[in-house]
Protein backbone atom coordinates (compact mmCIF):
# COMPACT_ATOMS: atom_id res chain seq x y z
CA UNK A 1 0.00 0.00 0.00
CA UNK A 2 1.96 2.96 -1.36
CA UNK A 3 0.71 6.45 -0.57
CA UNK A 4 1.61 9.70 -2.32
CA UNK A 5 1.12 12.84 -0.21
CA UNK A 6 0.89 16.08 -2.18
CA UNK A 7 1.53 18.99 0.16
CA UNK A 8 0.52 22.55 -0.72
CA UNK A 9 0.79 25.43 1.74
CA UNK A 10 -2.22 27.77 1.61
CA UNK A 11 -4.43 25.25 3.43
CA UNK A 12 -1.92 24.49 6.18
CA UNK A 13 -2.97 24.96 9.81
CA UNK A 14 -2.57 28.57 10.93
CA UNK A 15 -1.80 29.99 7.46
CA UNK A 16 -3.90 33.01 6.41
CA UNK A 17 -1.73 35.29 4.26
CA UNK A 18 0.68 35.35 1.28
CA UNK A 19 3.30 36.74 3.68
CA UNK A 20 3.42 33.28 5.28
CA UNK A 21 3.70 31.24 2.08
CA UNK A 22 6.02 33.35 -0.09
CA UNK A 23 9.77 32.64 -0.07
CA UNK A 24 11.75 35.53 1.37
CA UNK A 25 8.80 37.20 3.10
CA UNK A 26 8.89 37.89 6.82
CA UNK A 27 6.83 34.90 7.98
CA UNK A 28 8.15 32.39 5.40
CA UNK A 29 10.29 30.34 7.79
CA UNK A 30 7.40 30.13 10.22
CA UNK A 31 5.08 29.00 7.42
CA UNK A 32 7.46 26.20 6.45
CA UNK A 33 7.51 24.88 9.99
CA UNK A 34 3.72 24.84 10.08
CA UNK A 35 3.72 23.00 6.73
CA UNK A 36 6.14 20.33 7.97
CA UNK A 37 3.96 19.82 11.07
CA UNK A 38 0.85 19.08 9.01
CA UNK A 39 2.63 16.82 6.54
CA UNK A 40 4.30 14.85 9.34
CA UNK A 41 0.85 14.26 10.86
CA UNK A 42 -0.27 12.92 7.47
CA UNK A 43 2.80 10.66 7.11
CA UNK A 44 2.15 9.26 10.56
CA UNK A 45 -1.51 8.73 9.73
CA UNK A 46 -0.65 6.91 6.52
CA UNK A 47 1.58 4.43 8.35
CA UNK A 48 -0.95 4.00 11.17
CA UNK A 49 -3.54 3.18 8.50
CA UNK A 50 -1.32 0.49 7.03
CA UNK A 51 0.80 2.15 4.34
CA UNK A 52 3.98 0.29 3.43
CA UNK A 53 5.64 3.28 1.76
CA UNK A 54 4.97 7.02 1.75
CA UNK A 55 6.25 9.58 -0.75
CA UNK A 56 5.75 13.32 -0.27
CA UNK A 57 5.50 15.66 -3.24
CA UNK A 58 6.26 19.27 -2.32
CA UNK A 59 3.42 21.06 -4.11
CA UNK A 60 3.91 24.71 -3.24
CA UNK A 61 5.60 27.46 -5.26
CA UNK A 62 8.98 26.18 -6.52
CA UNK A 63 8.53 22.92 -4.61
CA UNK A 64 11.34 23.81 -2.23
CA UNK A 65 9.09 24.68 0.69
CA UNK A 66 9.52 21.47 2.68
CA UNK A 67 12.90 20.87 4.26
CA UNK A 68 13.96 17.23 4.16
CA UNK A 69 15.50 17.55 7.59
CA UNK A 70 12.14 18.58 9.04
CA UNK A 71 10.28 15.58 7.63
CA UNK A 72 9.38 12.27 9.24
CA UNK A 73 12.33 10.09 8.17
CA UNK A 74 10.04 7.29 7.00
CA UNK A 75 8.99 9.31 3.93
CA UNK A 76 10.72 10.05 0.63
CA UNK A 77 10.51 13.65 -0.70
CA UNK A 78 10.11 14.99 -4.23
CA UNK A 79 11.60 18.47 -4.14
CA UNK A 80 12.38 21.14 -6.75
CA UNK A 81 10.83 22.56 -9.87
CA UNK A 82 9.91 22.35 -12.66
CA UNK A 83 9.24 18.63 -12.49
CA UNK A 84 7.16 16.64 -14.99
CA UNK A 85 4.12 16.30 -12.71
CA UNK A 86 4.55 19.35 -10.47
CA UNK A 87 2.15 19.03 -7.50
CA UNK A 88 1.87 15.29 -8.14
CA UNK A 89 5.49 14.53 -8.89
CA UNK A 90 5.91 10.76 -8.65
CA UNK A 91 2.34 9.86 -9.61
CA UNK A 92 3.51 8.11 -12.81
CA UNK A 93 5.65 5.65 -10.85
CA UNK A 94 3.05 3.12 -11.96
CA UNK A 95 4.75 3.23 -15.33
CA UNK A 96 8.27 2.96 -13.97
CA UNK A 97 10.43 -0.09 -14.59
CA UNK A 98 9.65 -1.27 -11.11
CA UNK A 99 5.99 -1.48 -12.14
CA UNK A 100 4.73 -0.20 -8.83
CA UNK A 101 2.33 2.71 -8.54
CA UNK A 102 0.52 4.59 -5.83
CA UNK A 103 -2.56 3.06 -4.31
CA UNK A 104 -3.76 6.36 -2.91
CA UNK A 105 -3.29 10.11 -3.08
CA UNK A 106 -3.52 12.34 0.00
CA UNK A 107 -3.66 16.13 -0.40
CA UNK A 108 -2.45 18.23 2.54
CA UNK A 109 -2.66 22.02 2.88
CA UNK A 110 -4.88 22.40 -0.17
CA UNK A 111 -7.01 25.48 -0.91
CA UNK A 112 -10.27 26.21 -2.72
CA UNK A 113 -10.51 27.32 -6.36
CA UNK A 114 -10.22 30.95 -7.50
CA UNK A 115 -13.23 33.05 -6.56
CA UNK A 116 -14.48 30.77 -3.76
CA UNK A 117 -16.33 32.27 -0.80
CA UNK A 118 -14.77 32.48 2.67
CA UNK A 119 -11.81 30.53 1.33
CA UNK A 120 -8.31 31.22 2.65
CA UNK A 121 -5.91 32.24 -0.15
CA UNK A 122 -8.21 30.74 -2.79
CA UNK A 123 -6.76 30.68 -6.30
CA UNK A 124 -6.18 28.28 -9.17
CA UNK A 125 -2.47 27.88 -9.91
CA UNK A 126 -1.88 31.57 -10.62
CA UNK A 127 -3.46 34.81 -9.47
CA UNK A 128 -4.11 35.48 -13.17
CA UNK A 129 -6.45 32.53 -13.66
CA UNK A 130 -10.10 33.27 -12.91
CA UNK A 131 -11.69 29.97 -13.97
CA UNK A 132 -10.74 26.54 -15.24
CA UNK A 133 -13.06 23.90 -16.67
CA UNK A 134 -12.54 20.25 -17.58
CA UNK A 135 -15.28 19.22 -20.02
CA UNK A 136 -17.38 22.19 -18.78
CA UNK A 137 -16.93 21.22 -15.12
CA UNK A 138 -15.42 24.04 -13.02
CA UNK A 139 -12.30 22.88 -11.20
CA UNK A 140 -9.51 24.27 -9.05
CA UNK A 141 -6.27 22.62 -8.04
CA UNK A 142 -8.13 19.90 -6.15
CA UNK A 143 -10.04 18.83 -9.27
CA UNK A 144 -7.07 19.15 -11.62
CA UNK A 145 -4.81 17.03 -9.45
CA UNK A 146 -7.51 14.49 -8.59
CA UNK A 147 -8.07 14.04 -12.34
CA UNK A 148 -4.36 13.53 -13.09
CA UNK A 149 -4.18 10.94 -10.29
CA UNK A 150 -7.37 9.36 -11.69
CA UNK A 151 -5.62 8.90 -15.04
CA UNK A 152 -3.24 6.54 -13.24
CA UNK A 153 -6.05 4.81 -11.35
CA UNK A 154 -5.09 6.46 -8.06
CA UNK A 155 -7.95 7.83 -5.94
CA UNK A 156 -7.70 11.00 -3.83
CA UNK A 157 -8.69 9.51 -0.47
CA UNK A 158 -8.03 12.29 2.05
CA UNK A 159 -7.54 16.05 2.04
CA UNK A 160 -6.77 18.75 4.59
CA UNK A 161 -7.33 22.48 4.28
CA UNK A 162 -9.88 25.08 5.26
CA UNK A 163 -13.60 24.35 5.30
CA UNK A 164 -14.06 25.64 1.74
CA UNK A 165 -11.35 23.36 0.34
CA UNK A 166 -12.72 20.31 2.15
CA UNK A 167 -16.22 21.07 0.93
CA UNK A 168 -14.95 21.51 -2.63
CA UNK A 169 -13.25 18.09 -2.48
CA UNK A 170 -16.36 16.33 -1.22
CA UNK A 171 -18.67 18.13 -3.67
CA UNK A 172 -16.47 17.00 -6.54
CA UNK A 173 -15.37 13.54 -5.42
CA UNK A 174 -18.13 12.47 -3.07
CA UNK A 175 -18.62 12.22 0.69
CA UNK A 176 -16.23 9.27 0.99
CA UNK A 177 -13.19 11.53 0.73
CA UNK A 178 -11.91 11.84 4.29
CA UNK A 179 -11.32 15.48 5.17
CA UNK A 180 -9.56 17.35 7.97
CA UNK A 181 -10.86 20.92 8.34
CA UNK A 182 -8.01 22.75 10.09
CA UNK A 183 -9.42 26.28 9.81
CA UNK A 184 -12.57 28.07 8.80
CA UNK A 185 -12.13 31.00 6.45
CA UNK A 186 -13.84 34.21 7.45
CA UNK A 187 -12.34 35.98 4.42
CA UNK A 188 -9.60 35.39 1.84
CA UNK A 189 -6.93 36.53 4.29
CA UNK A 190 -8.64 35.62 7.57
CA UNK A 191 -9.66 32.45 9.36
CA UNK A 192 -10.55 30.88 12.66
CA UNK A 193 -7.67 28.44 13.17
CA UNK A 194 -7.78 25.30 15.30
CA UNK A 195 -5.02 24.80 17.87
CA UNK A 196 -2.14 22.94 16.20
CA UNK A 197 -2.34 19.72 18.27
CA UNK A 198 -6.03 19.38 17.42
CA UNK A 199 -5.56 20.21 13.73
CA UNK A 200 -2.76 17.68 13.39
CA UNK A 201 -4.70 15.02 15.23
CA UNK A 202 -7.55 15.54 12.76
CA UNK A 203 -5.14 15.20 9.82
CA UNK A 204 -3.57 12.04 11.24
CA UNK A 205 -6.97 10.51 11.92
CA UNK A 206 -8.44 11.38 8.51
CA UNK A 207 -5.44 9.93 6.67
CA UNK A 208 -5.27 6.79 8.85
CA UNK A 209 -8.99 6.14 8.32
CA UNK A 210 -8.76 6.74 4.57
CA UNK A 211 -5.73 4.48 4.11
CA UNK A 212 -7.30 1.71 6.18
CA UNK A 213 -10.50 1.95 4.11
CA UNK A 214 -8.51 1.89 0.88
CA UNK A 215 -6.74 -1.25 2.09
CA UNK A 216 -10.13 -2.87 2.55
CA UNK A 217 -11.09 -1.84 -0.97
CA UNK A 218 -13.54 0.77 0.28
CA UNK A 219 -13.76 4.53 -0.08
CA UNK A 220 -13.67 6.94 -2.96
CA UNK A 221 -12.90 5.62 -6.47
CA UNK A 222 -10.35 7.25 -8.84
CA UNK A 223 -11.66 10.50 -10.36
CA UNK A 224 -11.68 9.79 -14.08
CA UNK A 225 -12.42 12.55 -16.58
CA UNK A 226 -13.87 11.57 -19.97
CA UNK A 227 -11.42 11.74 -22.89
CA UNK A 228 -10.62 13.65 -24.99
CA UNK A 229 -10.44 16.33 -22.30
CA UNK A 230 -11.71 19.77 -23.23
CA UNK A 231 -9.76 22.21 -21.08
CA UNK A 232 -10.93 25.81 -20.81
CA UNK A 233 -9.04 28.59 -19.03
CA UNK A 234 -10.27 32.10 -18.30
CA UNK A 235 -7.55 34.65 -17.56
CA UNK A 236 -7.87 37.95 -15.73
CA UNK A 237 -6.72 40.18 -18.62
CA UNK A 238 -6.92 39.87 -22.44
CA UNK A 239 -3.18 40.46 -22.85
CA UNK A 240 -2.56 37.26 -20.89
CA UNK A 241 -4.87 35.36 -23.23
CA UNK A 242 -3.06 36.99 -26.19
CA UNK A 243 0.17 35.37 -25.02
CA UNK A 244 -1.33 32.00 -24.06
CA UNK A 245 -3.05 31.86 -27.47
CA UNK A 246 0.42 31.49 -29.04
CA UNK A 247 0.29 27.81 -28.06
CA UNK A 248 -0.56 25.82 -31.22
CA UNK A 249 -3.98 24.18 -31.20
CA UNK A 250 -5.63 26.63 -28.83
CA UNK A 251 -9.06 28.15 -29.56
CA UNK A 252 -9.88 31.72 -28.52
CA UNK A 253 -13.38 31.69 -27.06
CA UNK A 254 -13.43 35.29 -25.83
CA UNK A 255 -11.06 38.09 -24.94
CA UNK A 256 -9.94 36.21 -21.87
CA UNK A 257 -11.04 32.59 -22.39
CA UNK A 258 -9.16 29.85 -24.26
CA UNK A 259 -9.94 26.23 -25.01
CA UNK A 260 -7.70 23.28 -25.76
CA UNK A 261 -8.64 19.68 -26.48
CA UNK A 262 -6.19 17.15 -25.04
CA UNK A 263 -6.18 13.37 -25.64
CA UNK A 264 -6.02 12.64 -21.90
CA UNK A 265 -5.74 14.30 -18.50
CA UNK A 266 -1.95 14.17 -18.36
CA UNK A 267 -1.75 16.16 -21.60
CA UNK A 268 -4.53 18.49 -20.41
CA UNK A 269 -2.51 19.28 -17.29
CA UNK A 270 0.63 19.90 -19.31
CA UNK A 271 -1.37 22.22 -21.57
CA UNK A 272 -2.77 24.06 -18.54
CA UNK A 273 0.70 24.60 -17.10
CA UNK A 274 2.01 25.76 -20.47
CA UNK A 275 -0.88 28.19 -20.93
CA UNK A 276 -0.41 29.75 -17.50
CA UNK A 277 3.35 30.04 -18.08
CA UNK A 278 2.85 31.72 -21.45
CA UNK A 279 0.19 34.05 -20.04
CA UNK A 280 2.70 35.51 -17.57
CA UNK A 281 1.84 38.53 -15.48
ZN1 LIG B 1 0.49 26.73 -2.99
Coordinates of C-alpha atoms in Angstrom, one line a residue, residues 20 47 98 134 169 198 201 217:
X20 CA 3.4 33.3 5.3
X47 CA 1.6 4.4 8.4
X98 CA 9.6 -1.3 -11.1
X134 CA -12.5 20.2 -17.6
X169 CA -13.3 18.1 -2.5
X198 CA -6.0 19.4 17.4
X201 CA -4.7 15.0 15.2
X217 CA -11.1 -1.8 -1.0

